[in-house]
Amino acid sequence: MCDAELLRRERDPADRRVVHAVLTPTGHDLYQRASRSHLREIVKHFGRQLTADEADAVEAFLTRLVDSNLDP
């Protein structure tokens, strides 16, 4: 993923033994697109078991969850 420039490695300045994997802007864009696609499939497959109101509530929650994890 580093070779594809989706991630970069960053050393922790407080502990040089630690290496963090950090999304690049390209990796972030790909993650965002994949997350939205994945969310649509979850709603599609599991939504059959829910009423329209329940499906709307689940979609709203999952969208907020995805959005909160997409902030760079």
GROMACS .gro file of C-alpha atoms in nm:
model
   72
    1MET     CA    1   0.000   0.000   0.000
    2CYS     CA    2   0.298   0.227   0.053
    3ASP     CA    3   0.420   0.147  -0.300
    4ALA     CA    4   0.075   0.241  -0.432
    5GLU     CA    5   0.100   0.567  -0.233
    6LEU     CA    6  -0.213   0.488  -0.033
    7LEU     CA    7  -0.029   0.483   0.301
    8ARG     CA    8   0.287   0.630   0.442
    9ARG     CA    9   0.481   0.520   0.747
   10GLU     CA   10   0.544   0.771   1.024
   11ARG     CA   11   0.760   0.714   1.327
   12ASP     CA   12   0.619   0.818   1.662
   13PRO     CA   13   0.841   1.100   1.787
   14ALA     CA   14   0.781   0.992   2.148
   15ASP     CA   15   0.877   0.628   2.084
   16ARG     CA   16   1.091   0.554   1.779
   17ARG     CA   17   1.000   0.185   1.801
   18VAL     CA   18   0.644   0.271   1.697
   19VAL     CA   19   0.553   0.318   1.331
   20HIS     CA   20   0.211   0.450   1.234
   21ALA     CA   21   0.043   0.374   0.902
   22VAL     CA   22  -0.113   0.701   0.782
   23LEU     CA   23  -0.348   0.738   0.488
   24THR     CA   24  -0.221   0.963   0.210
   25PRO     CA   25  -0.471   1.194   0.037
   26THR     CA   26  -0.503   0.929  -0.237
   27GLY     CA   27  -0.557   0.657   0.024
   28HIS     CA   28  -0.813   0.874   0.202
   29ASP     CA   29  -1.009   0.927  -0.121
   30LEU     CA   30  -1.008   0.554  -0.195
   31TYR     CA   31  -1.115   0.473   0.163
   32GLN     CA   32  -1.398   0.725   0.139
   33ARG     CA   33  -1.529   0.581  -0.189
   34ALA     CA   34  -1.500   0.222  -0.064
   35SER     CA   35  -1.672   0.305   0.265
   36ARG     CA   36  -1.970   0.462   0.092
   37SER     CA   37  -2.000   0.166  -0.145
   38HIS     CA   38  -1.974  -0.076   0.146
   39LEU     CA   39  -2.244   0.117   0.335
   40ARG     CA   40  -2.479   0.093   0.035
   41GLU     CA   41  -2.431  -0.285   0.022
   42ILE     CA   42  -2.497  -0.322   0.395
   43VAL     CA   43  -2.820  -0.125   0.362
   44LYS     CA   44  -2.915  -0.325   0.052
   45HIS     CA   45  -2.866  -0.668   0.212
   46PHE     CA   46  -2.973  -0.605   0.569
   47GLY     CA   47  -3.239  -0.349   0.483
   48ARG     CA   48  -3.471  -0.626   0.368
   49GLN     CA   49  -3.515  -0.721   0.732
   50LEU     CA   50  -3.612  -0.371   0.842
   51THR     CA   51  -3.911  -0.145   0.808
   52ALA     CA   52  -3.857   0.175   0.609
   53ASP     CA   53  -3.824   0.378   0.930
   54GLU     CA   54  -3.575   0.131   1.079
   55ALA     CA   55  -3.371   0.128   0.759
   56ASP     CA   56  -3.361   0.510   0.757
   57ALA     CA   57  -3.241   0.515   1.118
   58VAL     CA   58  -2.970   0.255   1.051
   59GLU     CA   59  -2.855   0.435   0.737
   60ALA     CA   60  -2.837   0.768   0.919
   61PHE     CA   61  -2.633   0.613   1.200
   62LEU     CA   62  -2.392   0.430   0.967
   63THR     CA   63  -2.348   0.741   0.754
   64ARG     CA   64  -2.256   0.945   1.063
   65LEU     CA   65  -2.020   0.669   1.172
   66VAL     CA   66  -1.846   0.656   0.834
   67ASP     CA   67  -1.828   1.035   0.808
   68SER     CA   68  -1.673   1.067   1.154
   69ASN     CA   69  -1.396   0.827   1.054
   70LEU     CA   70  -1.326   0.997   0.723
   71ASP     CA   71  -1.207   1.331   0.859
   72PRO     CA   72  -0.838   1.359   0.775
   0.00000   0.00000   0.00000
